[in-house]
Short mmCIF file of C-alpha atoms and ligand atoms in Angstrom, two decimals:
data_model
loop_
_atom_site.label_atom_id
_atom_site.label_comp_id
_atom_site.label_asym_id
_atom_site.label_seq_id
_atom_site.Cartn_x
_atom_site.Cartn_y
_atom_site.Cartn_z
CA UNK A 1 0.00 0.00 0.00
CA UNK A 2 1.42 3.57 -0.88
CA UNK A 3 0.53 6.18 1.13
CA UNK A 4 1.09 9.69 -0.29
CA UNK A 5 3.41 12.06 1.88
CA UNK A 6 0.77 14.57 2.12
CA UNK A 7 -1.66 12.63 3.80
CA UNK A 8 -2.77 14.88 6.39
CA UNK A 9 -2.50 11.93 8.57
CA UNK A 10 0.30 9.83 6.79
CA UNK A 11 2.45 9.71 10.07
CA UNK A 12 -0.57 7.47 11.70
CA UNK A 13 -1.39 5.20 8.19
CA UNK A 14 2.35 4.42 8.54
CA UNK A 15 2.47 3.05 11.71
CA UNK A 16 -0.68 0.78 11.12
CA UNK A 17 1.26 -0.04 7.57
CA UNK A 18 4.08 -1.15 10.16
CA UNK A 19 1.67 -3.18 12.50
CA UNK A 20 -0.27 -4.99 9.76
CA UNK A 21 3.31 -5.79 8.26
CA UNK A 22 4.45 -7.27 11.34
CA UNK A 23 1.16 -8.91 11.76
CA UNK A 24 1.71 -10.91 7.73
CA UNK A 25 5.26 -11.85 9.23
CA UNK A 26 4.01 -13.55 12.34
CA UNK A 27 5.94 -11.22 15.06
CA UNK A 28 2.09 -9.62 15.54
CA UNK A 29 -1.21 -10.88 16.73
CA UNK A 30 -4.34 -10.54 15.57
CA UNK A 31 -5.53 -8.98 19.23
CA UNK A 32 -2.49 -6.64 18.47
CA UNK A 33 -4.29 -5.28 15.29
CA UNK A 34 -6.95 -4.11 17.97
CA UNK A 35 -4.82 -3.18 20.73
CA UNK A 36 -2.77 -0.36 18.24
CA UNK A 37 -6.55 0.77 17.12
CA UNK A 38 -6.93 1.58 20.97
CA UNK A 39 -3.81 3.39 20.65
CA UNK A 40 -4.31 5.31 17.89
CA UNK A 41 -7.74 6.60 19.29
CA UNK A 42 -6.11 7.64 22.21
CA UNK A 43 -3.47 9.26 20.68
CA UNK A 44 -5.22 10.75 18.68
CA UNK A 45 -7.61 12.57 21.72
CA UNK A 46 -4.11 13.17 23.07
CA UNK A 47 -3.50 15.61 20.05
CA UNK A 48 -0.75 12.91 18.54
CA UNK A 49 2.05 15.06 20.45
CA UNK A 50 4.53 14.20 23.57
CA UNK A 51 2.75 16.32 25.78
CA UNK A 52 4.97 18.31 28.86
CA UNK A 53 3.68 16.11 31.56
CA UNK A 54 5.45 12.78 29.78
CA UNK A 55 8.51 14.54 29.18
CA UNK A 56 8.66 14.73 32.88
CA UNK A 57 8.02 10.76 33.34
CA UNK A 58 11.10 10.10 30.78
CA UNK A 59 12.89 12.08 32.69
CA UNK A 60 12.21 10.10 35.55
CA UNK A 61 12.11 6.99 33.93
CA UNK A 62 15.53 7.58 32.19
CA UNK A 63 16.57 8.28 36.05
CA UNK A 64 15.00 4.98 37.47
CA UNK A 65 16.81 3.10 34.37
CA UNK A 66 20.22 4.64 34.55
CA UNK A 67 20.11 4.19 38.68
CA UNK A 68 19.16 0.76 37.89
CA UNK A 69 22.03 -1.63 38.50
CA UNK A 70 20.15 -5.31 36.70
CA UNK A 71 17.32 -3.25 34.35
CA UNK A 72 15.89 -5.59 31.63
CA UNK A 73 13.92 -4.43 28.36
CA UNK A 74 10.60 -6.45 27.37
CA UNK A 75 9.65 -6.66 24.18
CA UNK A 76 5.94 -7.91 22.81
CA UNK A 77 4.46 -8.27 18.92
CA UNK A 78 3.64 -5.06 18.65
CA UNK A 79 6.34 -2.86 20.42
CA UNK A 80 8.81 -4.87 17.95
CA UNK A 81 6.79 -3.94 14.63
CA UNK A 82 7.10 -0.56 16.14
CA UNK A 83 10.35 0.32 17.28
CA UNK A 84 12.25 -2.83 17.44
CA UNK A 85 15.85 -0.58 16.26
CA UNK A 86 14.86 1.92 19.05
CA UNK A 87 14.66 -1.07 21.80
CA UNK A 88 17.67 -2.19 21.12
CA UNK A 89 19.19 1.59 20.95
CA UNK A 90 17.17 1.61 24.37
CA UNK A 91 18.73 -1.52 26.26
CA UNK A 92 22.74 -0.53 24.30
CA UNK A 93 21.96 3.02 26.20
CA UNK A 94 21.35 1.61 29.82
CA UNK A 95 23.08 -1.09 30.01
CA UNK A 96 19.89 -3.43 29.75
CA UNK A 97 18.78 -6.87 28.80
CA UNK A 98 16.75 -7.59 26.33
CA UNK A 99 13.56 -10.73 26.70
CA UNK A 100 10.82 -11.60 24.55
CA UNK A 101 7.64 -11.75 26.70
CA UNK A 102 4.36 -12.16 25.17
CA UNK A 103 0.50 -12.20 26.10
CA UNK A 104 -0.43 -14.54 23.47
CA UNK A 105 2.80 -16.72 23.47
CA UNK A 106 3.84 -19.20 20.65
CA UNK A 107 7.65 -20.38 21.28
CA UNK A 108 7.63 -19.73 17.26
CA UNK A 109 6.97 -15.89 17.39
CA UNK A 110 9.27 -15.64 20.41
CA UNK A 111 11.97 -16.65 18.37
CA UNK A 112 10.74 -14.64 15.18
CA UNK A 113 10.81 -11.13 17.15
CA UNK A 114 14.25 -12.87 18.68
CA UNK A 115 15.62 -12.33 15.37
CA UNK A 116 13.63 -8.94 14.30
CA UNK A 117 15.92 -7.60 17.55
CA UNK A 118 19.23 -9.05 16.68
CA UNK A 119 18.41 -7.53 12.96
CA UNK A 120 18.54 -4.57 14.90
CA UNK A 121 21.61 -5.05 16.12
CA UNK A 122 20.61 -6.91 19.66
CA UNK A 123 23.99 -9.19 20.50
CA UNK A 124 21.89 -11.39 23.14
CA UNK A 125 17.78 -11.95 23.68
CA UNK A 126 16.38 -14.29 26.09
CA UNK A 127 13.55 -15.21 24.31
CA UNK A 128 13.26 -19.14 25.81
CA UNK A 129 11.47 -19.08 29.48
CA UNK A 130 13.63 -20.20 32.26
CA UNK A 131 11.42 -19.36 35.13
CA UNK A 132 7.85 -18.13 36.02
CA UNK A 133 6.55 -15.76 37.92
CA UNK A 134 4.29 -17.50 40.67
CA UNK A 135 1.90 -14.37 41.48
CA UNK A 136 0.62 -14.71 37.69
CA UNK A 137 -1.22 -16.97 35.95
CA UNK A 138 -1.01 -15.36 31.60
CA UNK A 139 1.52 -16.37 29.60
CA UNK A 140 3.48 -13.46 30.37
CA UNK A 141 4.07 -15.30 33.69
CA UNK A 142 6.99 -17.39 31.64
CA UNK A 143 10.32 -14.97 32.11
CA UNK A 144 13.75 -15.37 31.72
CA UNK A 145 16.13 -15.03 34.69
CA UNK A 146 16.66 -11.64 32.97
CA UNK A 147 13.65 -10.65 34.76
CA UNK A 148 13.91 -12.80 38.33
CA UNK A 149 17.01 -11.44 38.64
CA UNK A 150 16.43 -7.92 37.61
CA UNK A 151 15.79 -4.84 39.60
CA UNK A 152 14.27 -1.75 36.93
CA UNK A 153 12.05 -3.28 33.95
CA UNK A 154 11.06 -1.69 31.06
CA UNK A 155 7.18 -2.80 29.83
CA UNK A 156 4.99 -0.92 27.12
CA UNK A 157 1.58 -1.89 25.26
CA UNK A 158 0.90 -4.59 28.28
CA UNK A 159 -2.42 -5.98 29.52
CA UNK A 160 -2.05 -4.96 32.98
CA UNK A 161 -1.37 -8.00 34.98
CA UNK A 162 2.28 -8.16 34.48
CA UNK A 163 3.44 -4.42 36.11
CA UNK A 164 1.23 -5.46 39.00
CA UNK A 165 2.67 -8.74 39.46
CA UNK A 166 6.05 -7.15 38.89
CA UNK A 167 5.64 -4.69 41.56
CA UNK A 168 4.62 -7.05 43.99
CA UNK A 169 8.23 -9.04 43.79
CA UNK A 170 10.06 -5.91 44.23
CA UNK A 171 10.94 -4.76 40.83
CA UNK A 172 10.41 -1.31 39.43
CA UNK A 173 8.92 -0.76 36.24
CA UNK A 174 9.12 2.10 33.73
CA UNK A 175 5.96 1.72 31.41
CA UNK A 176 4.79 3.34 28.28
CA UNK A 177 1.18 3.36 27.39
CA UNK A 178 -1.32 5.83 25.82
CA UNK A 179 -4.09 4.76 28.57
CA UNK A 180 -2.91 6.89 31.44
CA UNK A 181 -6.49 4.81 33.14
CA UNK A 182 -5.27 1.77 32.64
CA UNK A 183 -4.08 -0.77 35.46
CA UNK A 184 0.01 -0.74 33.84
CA UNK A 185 -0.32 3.02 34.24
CA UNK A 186 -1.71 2.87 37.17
CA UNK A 187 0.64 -0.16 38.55
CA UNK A 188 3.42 1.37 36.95
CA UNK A 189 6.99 2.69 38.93
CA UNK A 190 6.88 5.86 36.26
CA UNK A 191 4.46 5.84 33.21
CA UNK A 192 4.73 7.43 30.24
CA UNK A 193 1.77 8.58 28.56
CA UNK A 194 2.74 8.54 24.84
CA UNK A 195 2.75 6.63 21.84
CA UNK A 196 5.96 4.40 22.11
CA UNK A 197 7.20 5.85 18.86
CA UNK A 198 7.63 9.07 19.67
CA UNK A 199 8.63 8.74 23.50
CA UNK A 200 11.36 6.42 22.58
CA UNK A 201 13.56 8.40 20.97
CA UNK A 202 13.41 11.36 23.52
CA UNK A 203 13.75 8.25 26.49
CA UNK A 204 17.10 7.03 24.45
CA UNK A 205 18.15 11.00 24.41
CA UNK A 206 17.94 11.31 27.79
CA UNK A 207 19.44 8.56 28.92
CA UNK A 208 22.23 9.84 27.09
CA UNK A 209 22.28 13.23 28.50
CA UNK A 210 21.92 12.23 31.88
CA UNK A 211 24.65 9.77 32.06
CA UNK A 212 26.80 12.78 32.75
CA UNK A 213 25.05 13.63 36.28
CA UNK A 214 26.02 12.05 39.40
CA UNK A 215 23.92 9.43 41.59
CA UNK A 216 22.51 11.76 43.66
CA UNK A 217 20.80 14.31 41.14
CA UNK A 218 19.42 11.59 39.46
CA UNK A 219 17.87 10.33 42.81
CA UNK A 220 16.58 14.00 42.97
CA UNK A 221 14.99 13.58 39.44
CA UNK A 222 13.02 10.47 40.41
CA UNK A 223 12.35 12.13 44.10
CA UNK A 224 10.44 15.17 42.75
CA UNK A 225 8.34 12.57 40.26
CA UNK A 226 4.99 11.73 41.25
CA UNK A 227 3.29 9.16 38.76
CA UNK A 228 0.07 9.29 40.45
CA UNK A 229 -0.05 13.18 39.87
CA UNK A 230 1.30 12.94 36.69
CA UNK A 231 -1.62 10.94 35.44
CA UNK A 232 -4.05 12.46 36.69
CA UNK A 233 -2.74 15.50 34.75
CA UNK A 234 -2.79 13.06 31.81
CA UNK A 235 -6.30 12.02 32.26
CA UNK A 236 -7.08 15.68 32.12
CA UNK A 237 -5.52 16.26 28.73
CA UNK A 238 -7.33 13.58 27.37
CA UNK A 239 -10.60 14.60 28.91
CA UNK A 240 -9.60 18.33 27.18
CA UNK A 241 -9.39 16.05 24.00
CA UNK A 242 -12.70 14.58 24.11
CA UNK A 243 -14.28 18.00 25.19
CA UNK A 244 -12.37 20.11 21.87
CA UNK A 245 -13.96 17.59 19.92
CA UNK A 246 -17.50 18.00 21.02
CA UNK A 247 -17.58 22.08 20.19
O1 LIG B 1 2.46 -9.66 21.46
P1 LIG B 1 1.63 -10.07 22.66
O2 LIG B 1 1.16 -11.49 22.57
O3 LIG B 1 2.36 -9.85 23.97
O4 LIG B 1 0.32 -9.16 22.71
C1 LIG B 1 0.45 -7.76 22.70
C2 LIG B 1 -0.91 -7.04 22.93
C3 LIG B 1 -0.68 -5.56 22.65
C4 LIG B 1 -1.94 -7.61 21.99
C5 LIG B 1 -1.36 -7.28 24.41
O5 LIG B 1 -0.35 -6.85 25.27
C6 LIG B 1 -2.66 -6.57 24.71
O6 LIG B 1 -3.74 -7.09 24.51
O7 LIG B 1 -2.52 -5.33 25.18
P2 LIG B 1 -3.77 -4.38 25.63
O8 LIG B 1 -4.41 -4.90 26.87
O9 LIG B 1 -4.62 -4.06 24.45
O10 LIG B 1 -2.98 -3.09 26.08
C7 LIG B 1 -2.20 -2.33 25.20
C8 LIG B 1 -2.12 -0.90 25.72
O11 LIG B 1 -1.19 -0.18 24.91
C9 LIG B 1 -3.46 -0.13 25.63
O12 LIG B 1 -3.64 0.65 26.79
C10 LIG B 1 -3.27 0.79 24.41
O13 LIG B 1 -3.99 1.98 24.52
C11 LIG B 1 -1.77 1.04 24.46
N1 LIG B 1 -1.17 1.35 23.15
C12 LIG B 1 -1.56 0.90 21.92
N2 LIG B 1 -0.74 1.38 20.97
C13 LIG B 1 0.19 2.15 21.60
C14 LIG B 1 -0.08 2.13 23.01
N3 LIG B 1 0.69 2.77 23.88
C15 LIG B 1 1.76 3.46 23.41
N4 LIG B 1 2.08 3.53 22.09
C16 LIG B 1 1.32 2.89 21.16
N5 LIG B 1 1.66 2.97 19.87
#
């Protein structure tokens, strides 16, 4: 499908061009086909911008994953036909692992999106499960020792379950996800609320830029974060959205 370059929304039609692509190779799911329709809607209330307020949570979340000393990077179907280059740029730029874990789980697309990521330039991904997590009963309960052992992880476009059960064992997690109402924002360490294409590259920036401060201010940067606050100011943009739209 071609989509001409002045296509007043060509930047969107790409990025379901990218999802349905990934979907004909296998890396995405059919449910995943619905999941980046809820996304887009969202986005698209959310004025299709990075707004202030989630410049602040990559800020902190670039913090939480620099002060992190075991972080791991998850990857599902659809954040791979996204941004799989910018996951990998993500994990090179913290110091992080990289592990395939997926809602609807085949041991087949594990492997494919395995590959998508060393395309990228990934050196290692645990993609095989060595390990499940006992306070969680989806597939996503079936981890790598990437994630028992890690202290920071990075989720985005997740069902919900996971950050709680994450949380629970002790683990922080940095999220991205459009639905600052939903139970991974909610769950969440720091959530972003922004499409993952957009906030990735300023996450990967910052990361970069902060490796030059010291412990302590980034401690300060995480300190003076409050997620709770920060989506409720999220929930108001949003509402702002649905409320231009009605005039
Ligand atoms: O590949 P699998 O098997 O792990 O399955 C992946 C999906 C996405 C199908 C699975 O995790 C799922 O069903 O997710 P949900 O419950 O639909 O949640 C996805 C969340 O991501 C929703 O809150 C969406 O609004 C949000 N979202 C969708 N597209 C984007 C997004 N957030 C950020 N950027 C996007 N581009």
């Amino acid at each position: 499908m071609i989509i001409p370059k002045d296509h007043p929304r060509y930047e969107s039609l790409i990025l379901r061009e990218k999802i349905i692509e990934g979907f004909r190779k296998g890396i995405v799911v059919e449910a995943g086909l619905i999941a980046h329709g809820r996304g887009e809607a969202l986005d698209y209330l959310l004025g299709e911008k990075t707004h202030e307020q989630a410049v602040k949570a990559i800020e902190a979340g670039a913090a939480l994953l620099l002060l992190a000393e075991r972080p791991v990077i998850t990857v599902n179907g659809n954040t791979c036909a996204l941004s799989a280059k910018e996951l990998v740029e993500l994990a090179n730029a913290c110091g992080a692992k990289i592990e395939v874990n997926l809602f609807y789980r085949s041991e087949e697309r594990a492997k494919k999106i395995a590959e998508v990521l060393k395309e990228n330039g990934a050196e290692e991904v645990y993609y095989v499960p060595e390990a499940e997590l006992d306070n969680l009963s989806s597939e996503r309960r079936k981890v790598s020792m990437a994630t028992i052992e890690s202290d920071v992880v990075f989720v985005a476009l997740e069902d919900g379950d996971r950050t709680k059960a994450l949380v629970e064992k002790g683990k922080k997690v940095v999220a991205i996800d459009l639905n600052p109402l939903s139970r991974t924002a909610r769950e969440a360490t720091v959530t972003i609320v922004d499409n993952i294409v957009r906030a990735l590259p300023i996450l990967i920036k910052k990361i970069e830029e902060f490796k030059k401060k010291d412990r302590k201010k980034l401690e300060e940067i995480l300190k003076n974060f409050n997620n709770e606050e920060n989506l409720r100011i999220m929930e108001k943009i949003l509402r702002r959205g649905i409320r231009e739209i009605e005039l």
